[in-house]
Structure formats: structure tokens, C-alpha cells
GROMACS .gro file of C-alpha atoms in nm:
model
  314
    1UNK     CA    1   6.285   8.037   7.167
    2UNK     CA    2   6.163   8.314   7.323
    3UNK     CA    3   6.364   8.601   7.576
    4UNK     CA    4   6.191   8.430   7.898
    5UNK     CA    5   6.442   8.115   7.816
    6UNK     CA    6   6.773   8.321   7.728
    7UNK     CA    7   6.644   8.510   8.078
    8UNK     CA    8   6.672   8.173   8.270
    9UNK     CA    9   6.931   8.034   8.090
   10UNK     CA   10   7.163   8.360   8.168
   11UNK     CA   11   7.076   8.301   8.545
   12UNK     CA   12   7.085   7.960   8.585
   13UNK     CA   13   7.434   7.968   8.366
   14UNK     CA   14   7.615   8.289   8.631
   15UNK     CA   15   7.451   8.107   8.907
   16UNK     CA   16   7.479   7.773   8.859
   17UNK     CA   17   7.229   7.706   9.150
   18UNK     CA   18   6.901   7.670   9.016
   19UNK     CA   19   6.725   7.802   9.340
   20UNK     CA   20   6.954   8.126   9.327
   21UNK     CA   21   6.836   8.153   9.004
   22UNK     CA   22   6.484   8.128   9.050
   23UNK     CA   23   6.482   8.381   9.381
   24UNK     CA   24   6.700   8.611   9.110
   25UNK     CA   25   6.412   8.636   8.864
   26UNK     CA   26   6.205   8.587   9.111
   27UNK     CA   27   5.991   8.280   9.051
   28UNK     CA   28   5.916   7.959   9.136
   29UNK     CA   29   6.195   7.680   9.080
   30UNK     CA   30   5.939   7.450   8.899
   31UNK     CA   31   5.888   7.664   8.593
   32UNK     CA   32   6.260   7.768   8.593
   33UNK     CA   33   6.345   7.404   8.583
   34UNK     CA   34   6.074   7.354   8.268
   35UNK     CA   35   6.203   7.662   8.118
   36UNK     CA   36   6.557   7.522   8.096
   37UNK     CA   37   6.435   7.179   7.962
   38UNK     CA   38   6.211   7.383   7.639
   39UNK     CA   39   6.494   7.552   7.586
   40UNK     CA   40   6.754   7.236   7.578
   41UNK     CA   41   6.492   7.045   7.373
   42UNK     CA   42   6.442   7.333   7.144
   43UNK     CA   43   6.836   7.396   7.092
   44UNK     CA   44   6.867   7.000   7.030
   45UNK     CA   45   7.168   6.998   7.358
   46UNK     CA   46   7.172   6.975   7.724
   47UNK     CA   47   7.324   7.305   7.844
   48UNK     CA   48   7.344   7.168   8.197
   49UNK     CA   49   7.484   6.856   8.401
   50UNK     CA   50   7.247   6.888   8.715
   51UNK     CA   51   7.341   6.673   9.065
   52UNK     CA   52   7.197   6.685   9.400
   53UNK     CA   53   7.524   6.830   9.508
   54UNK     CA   54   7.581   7.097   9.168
   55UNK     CA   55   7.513   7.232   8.855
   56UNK     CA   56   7.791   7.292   8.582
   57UNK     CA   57   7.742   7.422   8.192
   58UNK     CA   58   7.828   7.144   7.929
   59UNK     CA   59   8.053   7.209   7.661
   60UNK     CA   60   7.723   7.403   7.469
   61UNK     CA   61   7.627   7.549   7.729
   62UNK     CA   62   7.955   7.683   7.757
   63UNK     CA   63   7.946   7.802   7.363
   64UNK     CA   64   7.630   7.939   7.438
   65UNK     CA   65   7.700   8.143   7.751
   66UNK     CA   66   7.938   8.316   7.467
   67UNK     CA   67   7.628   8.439   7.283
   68UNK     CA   68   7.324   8.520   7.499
   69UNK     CA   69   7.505   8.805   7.643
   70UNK     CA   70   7.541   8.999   7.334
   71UNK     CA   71   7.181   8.930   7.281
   72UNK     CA   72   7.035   9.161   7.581
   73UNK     CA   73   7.355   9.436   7.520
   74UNK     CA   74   7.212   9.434   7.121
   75UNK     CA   75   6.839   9.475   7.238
   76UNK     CA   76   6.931   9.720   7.540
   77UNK     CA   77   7.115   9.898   7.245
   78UNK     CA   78   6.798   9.904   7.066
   79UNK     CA   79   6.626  10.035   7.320
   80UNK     CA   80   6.847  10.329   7.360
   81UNK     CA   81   6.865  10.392   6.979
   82UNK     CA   82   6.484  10.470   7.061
   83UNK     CA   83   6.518  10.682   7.368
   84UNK     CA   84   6.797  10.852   7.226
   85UNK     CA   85   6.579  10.969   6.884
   86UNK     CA   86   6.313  11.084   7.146
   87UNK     CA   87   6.515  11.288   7.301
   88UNK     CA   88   6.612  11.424   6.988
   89UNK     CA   89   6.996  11.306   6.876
   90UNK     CA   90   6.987  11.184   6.534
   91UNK     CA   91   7.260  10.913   6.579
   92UNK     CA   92   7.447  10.740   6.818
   93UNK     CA   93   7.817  10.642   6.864
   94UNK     CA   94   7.880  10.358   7.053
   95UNK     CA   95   8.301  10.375   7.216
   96UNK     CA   96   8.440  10.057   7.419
   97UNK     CA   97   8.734  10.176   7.608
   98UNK     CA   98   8.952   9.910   7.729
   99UNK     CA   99   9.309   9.966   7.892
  100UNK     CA  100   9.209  10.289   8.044
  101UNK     CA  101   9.251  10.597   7.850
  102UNK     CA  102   9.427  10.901   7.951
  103UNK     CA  103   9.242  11.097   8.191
  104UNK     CA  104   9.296  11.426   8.049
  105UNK     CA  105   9.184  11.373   7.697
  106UNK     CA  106   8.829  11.184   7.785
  107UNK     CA  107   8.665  11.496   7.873
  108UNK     CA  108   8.870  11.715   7.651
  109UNK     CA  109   8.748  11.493   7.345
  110UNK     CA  110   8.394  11.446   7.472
  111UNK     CA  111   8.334  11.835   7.517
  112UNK     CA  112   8.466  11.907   7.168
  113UNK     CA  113   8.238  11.597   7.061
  114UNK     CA  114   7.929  11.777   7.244
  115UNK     CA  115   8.043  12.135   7.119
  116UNK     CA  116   8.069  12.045   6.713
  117UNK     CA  117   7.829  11.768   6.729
  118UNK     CA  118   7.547  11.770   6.926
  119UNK     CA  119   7.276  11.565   6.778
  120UNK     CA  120   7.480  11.272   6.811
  121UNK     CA  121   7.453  11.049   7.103
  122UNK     CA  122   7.790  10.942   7.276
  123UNK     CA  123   7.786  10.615   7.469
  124UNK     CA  124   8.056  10.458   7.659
  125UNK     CA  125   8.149  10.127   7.762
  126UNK     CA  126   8.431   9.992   7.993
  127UNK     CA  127   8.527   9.656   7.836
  128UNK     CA  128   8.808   9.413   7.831
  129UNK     CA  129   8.980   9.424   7.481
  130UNK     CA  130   8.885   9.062   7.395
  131UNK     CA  131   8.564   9.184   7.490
  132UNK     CA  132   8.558   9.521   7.242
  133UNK     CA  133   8.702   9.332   6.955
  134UNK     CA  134   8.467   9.094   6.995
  135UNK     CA  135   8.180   9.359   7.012
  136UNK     CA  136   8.373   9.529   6.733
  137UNK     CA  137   8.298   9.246   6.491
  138UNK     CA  138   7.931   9.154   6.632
  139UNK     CA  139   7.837   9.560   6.577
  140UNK     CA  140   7.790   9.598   6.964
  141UNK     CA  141   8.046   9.891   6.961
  142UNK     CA  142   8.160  10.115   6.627
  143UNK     CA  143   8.493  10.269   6.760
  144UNK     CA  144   8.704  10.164   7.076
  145UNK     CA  145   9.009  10.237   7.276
  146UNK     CA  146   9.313  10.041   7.356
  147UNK     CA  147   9.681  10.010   7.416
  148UNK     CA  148   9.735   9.726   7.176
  149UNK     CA  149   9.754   9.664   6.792
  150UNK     CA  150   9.794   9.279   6.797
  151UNK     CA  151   9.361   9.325   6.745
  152UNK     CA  152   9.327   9.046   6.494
  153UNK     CA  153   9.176   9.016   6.139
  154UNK     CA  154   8.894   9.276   6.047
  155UNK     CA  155   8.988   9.515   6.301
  156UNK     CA  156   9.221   9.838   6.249
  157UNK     CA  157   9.421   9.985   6.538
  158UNK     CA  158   9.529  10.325   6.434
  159UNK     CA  159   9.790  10.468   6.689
  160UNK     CA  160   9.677  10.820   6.818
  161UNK     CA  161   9.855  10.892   7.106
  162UNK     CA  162  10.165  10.828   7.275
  163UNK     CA  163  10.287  10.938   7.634
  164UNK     CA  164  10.627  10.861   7.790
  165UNK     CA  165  10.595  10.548   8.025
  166UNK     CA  166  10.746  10.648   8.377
  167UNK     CA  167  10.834  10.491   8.679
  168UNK     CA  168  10.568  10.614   9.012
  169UNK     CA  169  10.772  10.613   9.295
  170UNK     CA  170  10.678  10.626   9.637
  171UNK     CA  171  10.781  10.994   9.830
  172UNK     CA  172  11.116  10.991  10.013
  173UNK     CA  173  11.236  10.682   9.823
  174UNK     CA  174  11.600  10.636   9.755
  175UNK     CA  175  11.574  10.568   9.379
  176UNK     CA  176  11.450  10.979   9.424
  177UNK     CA  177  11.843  11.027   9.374
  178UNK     CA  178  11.800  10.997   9.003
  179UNK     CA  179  11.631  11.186   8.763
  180UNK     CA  180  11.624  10.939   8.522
  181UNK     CA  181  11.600  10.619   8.702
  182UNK     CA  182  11.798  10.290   8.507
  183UNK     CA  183  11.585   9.955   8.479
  184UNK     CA  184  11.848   9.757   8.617
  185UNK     CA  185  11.758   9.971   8.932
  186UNK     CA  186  11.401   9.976   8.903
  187UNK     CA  187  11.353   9.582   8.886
  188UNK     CA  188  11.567   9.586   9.240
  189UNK     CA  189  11.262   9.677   9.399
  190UNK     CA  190  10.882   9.486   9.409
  191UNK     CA  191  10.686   9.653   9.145
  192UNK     CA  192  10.287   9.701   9.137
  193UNK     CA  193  10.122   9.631   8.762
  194UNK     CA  194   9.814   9.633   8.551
  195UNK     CA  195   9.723   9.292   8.562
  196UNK     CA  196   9.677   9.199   8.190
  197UNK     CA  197   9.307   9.036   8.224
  198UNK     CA  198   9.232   9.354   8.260
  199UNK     CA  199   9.448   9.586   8.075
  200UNK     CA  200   9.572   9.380   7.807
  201UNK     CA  201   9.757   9.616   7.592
  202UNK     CA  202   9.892   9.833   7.851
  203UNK     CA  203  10.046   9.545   8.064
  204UNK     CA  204  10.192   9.391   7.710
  205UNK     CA  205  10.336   9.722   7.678
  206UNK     CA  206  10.517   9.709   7.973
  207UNK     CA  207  10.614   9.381   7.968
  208UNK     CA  208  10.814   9.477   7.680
  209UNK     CA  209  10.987   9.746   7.824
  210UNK     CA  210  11.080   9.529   8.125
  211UNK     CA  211  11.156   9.243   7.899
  212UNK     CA  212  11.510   9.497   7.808
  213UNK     CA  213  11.681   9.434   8.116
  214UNK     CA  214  11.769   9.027   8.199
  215UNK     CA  215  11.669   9.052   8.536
  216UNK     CA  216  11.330   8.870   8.673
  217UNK     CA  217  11.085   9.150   8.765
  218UNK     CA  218  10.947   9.100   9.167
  219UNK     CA  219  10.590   9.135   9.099
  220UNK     CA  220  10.418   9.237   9.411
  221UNK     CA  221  10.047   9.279   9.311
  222UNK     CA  222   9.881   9.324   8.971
  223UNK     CA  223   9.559   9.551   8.999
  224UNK     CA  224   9.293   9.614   8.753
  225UNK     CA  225   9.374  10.046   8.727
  226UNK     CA  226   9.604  10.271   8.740
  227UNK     CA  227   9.445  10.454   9.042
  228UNK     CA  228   9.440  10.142   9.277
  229UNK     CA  229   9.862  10.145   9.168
  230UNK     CA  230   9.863  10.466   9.245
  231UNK     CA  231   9.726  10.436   9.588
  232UNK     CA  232   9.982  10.137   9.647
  233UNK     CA  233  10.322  10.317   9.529
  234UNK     CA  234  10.177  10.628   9.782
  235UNK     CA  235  10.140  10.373  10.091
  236UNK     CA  236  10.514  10.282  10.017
  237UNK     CA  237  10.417   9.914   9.860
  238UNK     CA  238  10.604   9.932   9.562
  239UNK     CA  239  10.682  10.110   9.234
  240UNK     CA  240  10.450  10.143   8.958
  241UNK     CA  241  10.502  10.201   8.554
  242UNK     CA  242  10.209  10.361   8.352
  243UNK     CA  243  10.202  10.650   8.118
  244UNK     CA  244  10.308  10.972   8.291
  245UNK     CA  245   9.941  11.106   8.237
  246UNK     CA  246   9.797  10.881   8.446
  247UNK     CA  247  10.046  10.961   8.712
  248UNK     CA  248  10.015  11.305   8.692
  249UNK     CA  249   9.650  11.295   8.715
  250UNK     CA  250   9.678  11.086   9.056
  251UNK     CA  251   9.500  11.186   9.333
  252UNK     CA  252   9.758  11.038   9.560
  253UNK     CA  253   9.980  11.305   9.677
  254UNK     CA  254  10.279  11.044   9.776
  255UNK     CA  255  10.357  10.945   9.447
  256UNK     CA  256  10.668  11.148   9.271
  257UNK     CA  257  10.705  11.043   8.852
  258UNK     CA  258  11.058  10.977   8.705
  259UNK     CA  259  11.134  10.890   8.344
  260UNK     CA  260  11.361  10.573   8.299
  261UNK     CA  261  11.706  10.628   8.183
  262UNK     CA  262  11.802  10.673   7.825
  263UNK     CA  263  11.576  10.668   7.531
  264UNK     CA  264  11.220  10.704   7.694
  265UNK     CA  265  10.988  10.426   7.580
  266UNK     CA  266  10.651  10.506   7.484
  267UNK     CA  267  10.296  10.421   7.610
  268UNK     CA  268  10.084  10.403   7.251
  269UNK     CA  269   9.703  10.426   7.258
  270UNK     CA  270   9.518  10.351   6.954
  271UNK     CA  271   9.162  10.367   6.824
  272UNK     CA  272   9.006  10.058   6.709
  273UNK     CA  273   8.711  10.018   6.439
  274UNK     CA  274   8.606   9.735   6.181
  275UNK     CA  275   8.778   9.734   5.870
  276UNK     CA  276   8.630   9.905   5.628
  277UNK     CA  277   8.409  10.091   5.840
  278UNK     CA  278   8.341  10.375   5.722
  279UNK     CA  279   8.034  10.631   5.796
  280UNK     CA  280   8.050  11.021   5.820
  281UNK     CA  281   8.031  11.000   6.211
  282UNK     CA  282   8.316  10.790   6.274
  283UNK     CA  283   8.562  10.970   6.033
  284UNK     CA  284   8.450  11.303   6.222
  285UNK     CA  285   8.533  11.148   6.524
  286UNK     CA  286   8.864  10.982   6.438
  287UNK     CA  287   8.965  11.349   6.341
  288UNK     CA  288   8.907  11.537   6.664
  289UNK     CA  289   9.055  11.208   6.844
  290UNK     CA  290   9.400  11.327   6.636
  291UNK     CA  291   9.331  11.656   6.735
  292UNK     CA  292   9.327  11.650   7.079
  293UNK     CA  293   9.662  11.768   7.213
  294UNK     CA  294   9.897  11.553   7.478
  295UNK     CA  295   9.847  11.637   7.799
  296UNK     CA  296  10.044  11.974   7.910
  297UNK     CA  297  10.354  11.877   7.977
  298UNK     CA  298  10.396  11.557   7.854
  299UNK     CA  299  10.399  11.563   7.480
  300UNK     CA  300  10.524  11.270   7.293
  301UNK     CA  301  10.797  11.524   7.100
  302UNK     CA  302  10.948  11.672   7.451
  303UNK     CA  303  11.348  11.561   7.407
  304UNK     CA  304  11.466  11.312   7.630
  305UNK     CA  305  11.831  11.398   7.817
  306UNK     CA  306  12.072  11.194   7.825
  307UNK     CA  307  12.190  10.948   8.100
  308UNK     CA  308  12.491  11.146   8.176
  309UNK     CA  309  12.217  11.446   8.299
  310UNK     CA  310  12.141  11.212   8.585
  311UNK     CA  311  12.230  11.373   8.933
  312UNK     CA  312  12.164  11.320   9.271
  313UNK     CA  313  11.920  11.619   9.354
  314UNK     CA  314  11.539  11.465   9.398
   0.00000   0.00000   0.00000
């Protein structure tokens, strides 16, 4: 088995039009086709059921597809180890982020990262959490971040950071009335959410939080960020819940944050890594992730008032 197969095999398998797949690599559908059949004979399995009118993966070609990925991140990983060493860092940390992660303390982490250690190379991948725990265990990644803690055996999710979960709410809305706006009146109105293929953790989160009140939520859409929810509670669509970070650090300007009423729930971020993991690198960086403060003026200690503050002024 050589690259040249796992090559075809990846195109043929996103494809699943051999003549797509051959223009994508650009060659010849012939030796694409013979390609596919050394590597099937070589594996012992047909990967593909092939008709005049389609071409689907078989159960191990499903199994496969699981694999072959990994293979080209590991090698382009590799590659950049080298690059990286000629450039002259003397080690590499490799961070999956998954969830989003607050805007505020990305930079504010990877400056202090650059400022006390330099020689070490700081990569960053955007990844669904299946995907990072996955890449966790296969050694594709050596520290990640996500909103959830249900991460599995041989994976530790340390919680970091927490930020009050608020409600975005369009400018000149009538739940405005309320500083601290009630649940019960929230899920009156169509709501805009992560959608949980996406951002797993965050939208589990949140889901319990909504999960208090026995009314059905009206979801309107589920989007993949927090800025695309941002950009639909601004156009009047609907109301949004995310940390109060990620509000604040909205572009949009019609979007106005309020806390929910009584005892603020929280938004928890953690930092992921294999289980007994340990190398001087990663313990460095766990301790200027705990370091980094919550974004000015929304720290995880600031007292919540009580419901009876509530008053009509917006």
C-alpha cells in the first residue's frame, strides 16, 4: 500500500464519482479505476459498490474512510515538525479548539504563549469535539478546547473558565423591560442556537439551562457560531443564548445582552488532554490557560441581583 492508493481512495470515497475523482487528481480514469482495485485486493475488501448509475462506500470502506484521514493530518504534521525545527522552534504544541472559545482570551493566551515561550511552535485547529477527542487519543492534537466534560475514557476535561450565559436580544425589543429577563419569558419568543454538530458542548450546555423551564423551546435556526447568531438576533430574527463574552465581542451593533433571572447559570470551558499526559510544555501551558483573567467585566465571581432588582428601565 502505498500513499498514491490512500490518495485515490480519499477522492474516489468524498466524491463518489470516479470521473470527479480522476479530474480532482488529475489523471486518467483508467489508472484511478486500477488503483482502487490494488488497493481492494491488497486490503482483502471491496471498498466500493460501483453501478452505471453510482458509486457508494461498503461497510469497509466506510471503516476505512474513518482512518485515511488521520493518515495525511499525521504526515502533514510531520512535515511541519520539520519546517517548524528549520525555522528554529524547538517544539511544537498542537491545540484543537472545538465549541468556540472566548474571543478575548485566544489572543490574550497566545501573546503570553509567544512572550514566555518562544521556541515553541503553536498550532491551531478548528475541530468538532468528536473530532478532537478522537485526535486526542490518535496523538493528532496534545491539548484542546471545549465546552463539555462528558469526553469519554482516557481523556481529562479540566474546567478553566466560566462566563455567565446571557440572553442576546435584538435592539428595541420588549423583553428590554427587564434587566434580568425570566425563562418562562425568553422561550415565548423563537430563539436562534448553536447547532450541536457543531458546537457540541456549548449547545448541551444550553440545552440544560432551557431544559429548567417546562415549556417547548421555538427553535428558529441553529447555526454553526456565535457570530452568524449574532448577526440574526441584530436583524430582529430571534433571541440568542451564548456566554456574555461572545456577545460582548459582537460586531453587530443591534444586539443588547441581559442576564436571565435569578441565579445566573454558567457557560464552562474546559481544556482537554490524554490522561496521563504529561510533558513540561503542556503543564506550562495549562498554567497560563488558568492564568488568563475573565474578560473585563464579566468575571465568573461578579454577584448576581436578585429577581426583585428587576425594573422596567432598558
Amino acid at each position: 500500500m502505498e500513499l498514491r492508493h490512500l490518495r485515490c481512495f480519499l477522492a474516489v470515497a468524498e466524491e463518489l464519482h470516479f470521473a470527479r475523482a480522476a479530474e480532482r487528481l488529475h489523471i486518467e480514469q483508467s489508472p484511478l479505476s486500477r488503483t482502487i482495485k490494488e488497493l481492494e485486493e491488497d486490503l482483502g475488501e471491496q471498498l466500493f459498490i460501483r453501478t452505471s448509475r453510482s458509486t457508494q462506500l461498503t461497510r469497509a470502506g466506510k471503516l476505512f474512510l474513518e482512518h485515511v484521514p488521520r493518515i495525511f493530518t499525521a504526515l502533514q504534521q510531520a512535515r511541519d515538525s520539520v519546517q517548524a525545527a528549520a525555522n528554529g522552534f524547538h517544539g511544537q504544541l498542537r491545540i484543537a479548539l472545538s465549541d468556540g472559545i472566548t474571543p478575548s482570551r485566544l489572543p490574550a493566551l497566545l501573546a503570553l504563549c509567544r512572550q514566555e515561550e518562544p521556541e515553541v511552535e503553536i498550532r491551531l485547529f478548528e475541530v468538532p469535539l468528536s473530532q478532537q477527542i478522537k485526535g486526542l487519543h490518535d496523538d493528532l492534537y496534545d491539548v484542546g478546547f471545549a465546552q463539555a466534560d462528558e469526553v469519554g475514557d482516557g481523556v481529562v476535561a479540566q474546567a478553566v473558565w466560566s462566563d455567565p450565559l446571557m440572553v442576546a436580544v435584538p435592539a428595541r425589543h420588549p423583553l428590554l423591560r427587564h434587566k434580568r429577563i425570566p425563562l418562562e419569558e425568553v422561550l415565548r419568543h423563537p430563539l436562534v442556537l448553536c447547532d450541536p454538530q457543531a458546537c457540541e458542548g456549548h449547545a448541551r450546555q444550553v440545552e440544560r439551562v432551557l431544559r429548567r423551564a417546562d415549556t417547548e423551546p421555538l427553535i428558529a435556526e441553529r447555526v454553526s457560531s456565535c457570530d452568524l447568531m449574532m448577526a440574526l438576533v441584530s436583524a430582529g430574527f430571534a433571541l440568542g443564548i451564548t456566554g456574555a463574552p461572545h456577545i460582548a465581542a459582537s460586531r453587530e451593533s443591534g444586539v443588547v445582552a441581559r442576564p436571565l433571572a435569578g441565579r445566573a447559570p454558567m457557560l464552562t470551558t474546559y481544556v482537554l488532554h490524554r490522561e496521563g499526559e504529561s510533558s513540561d510544555v503542556l503543564e506550562r501551558f495549562i498554567e497560563r490557560v488558568l492564568a488568563i483573567e475573565s474578560p473585563e467585566g464579566y468575571r465568573s465571581t461578579s454577584p448576581v441581583e436578585p429577581d426583585s432588582l428587576e425594573d422596567n428601565d432598558p
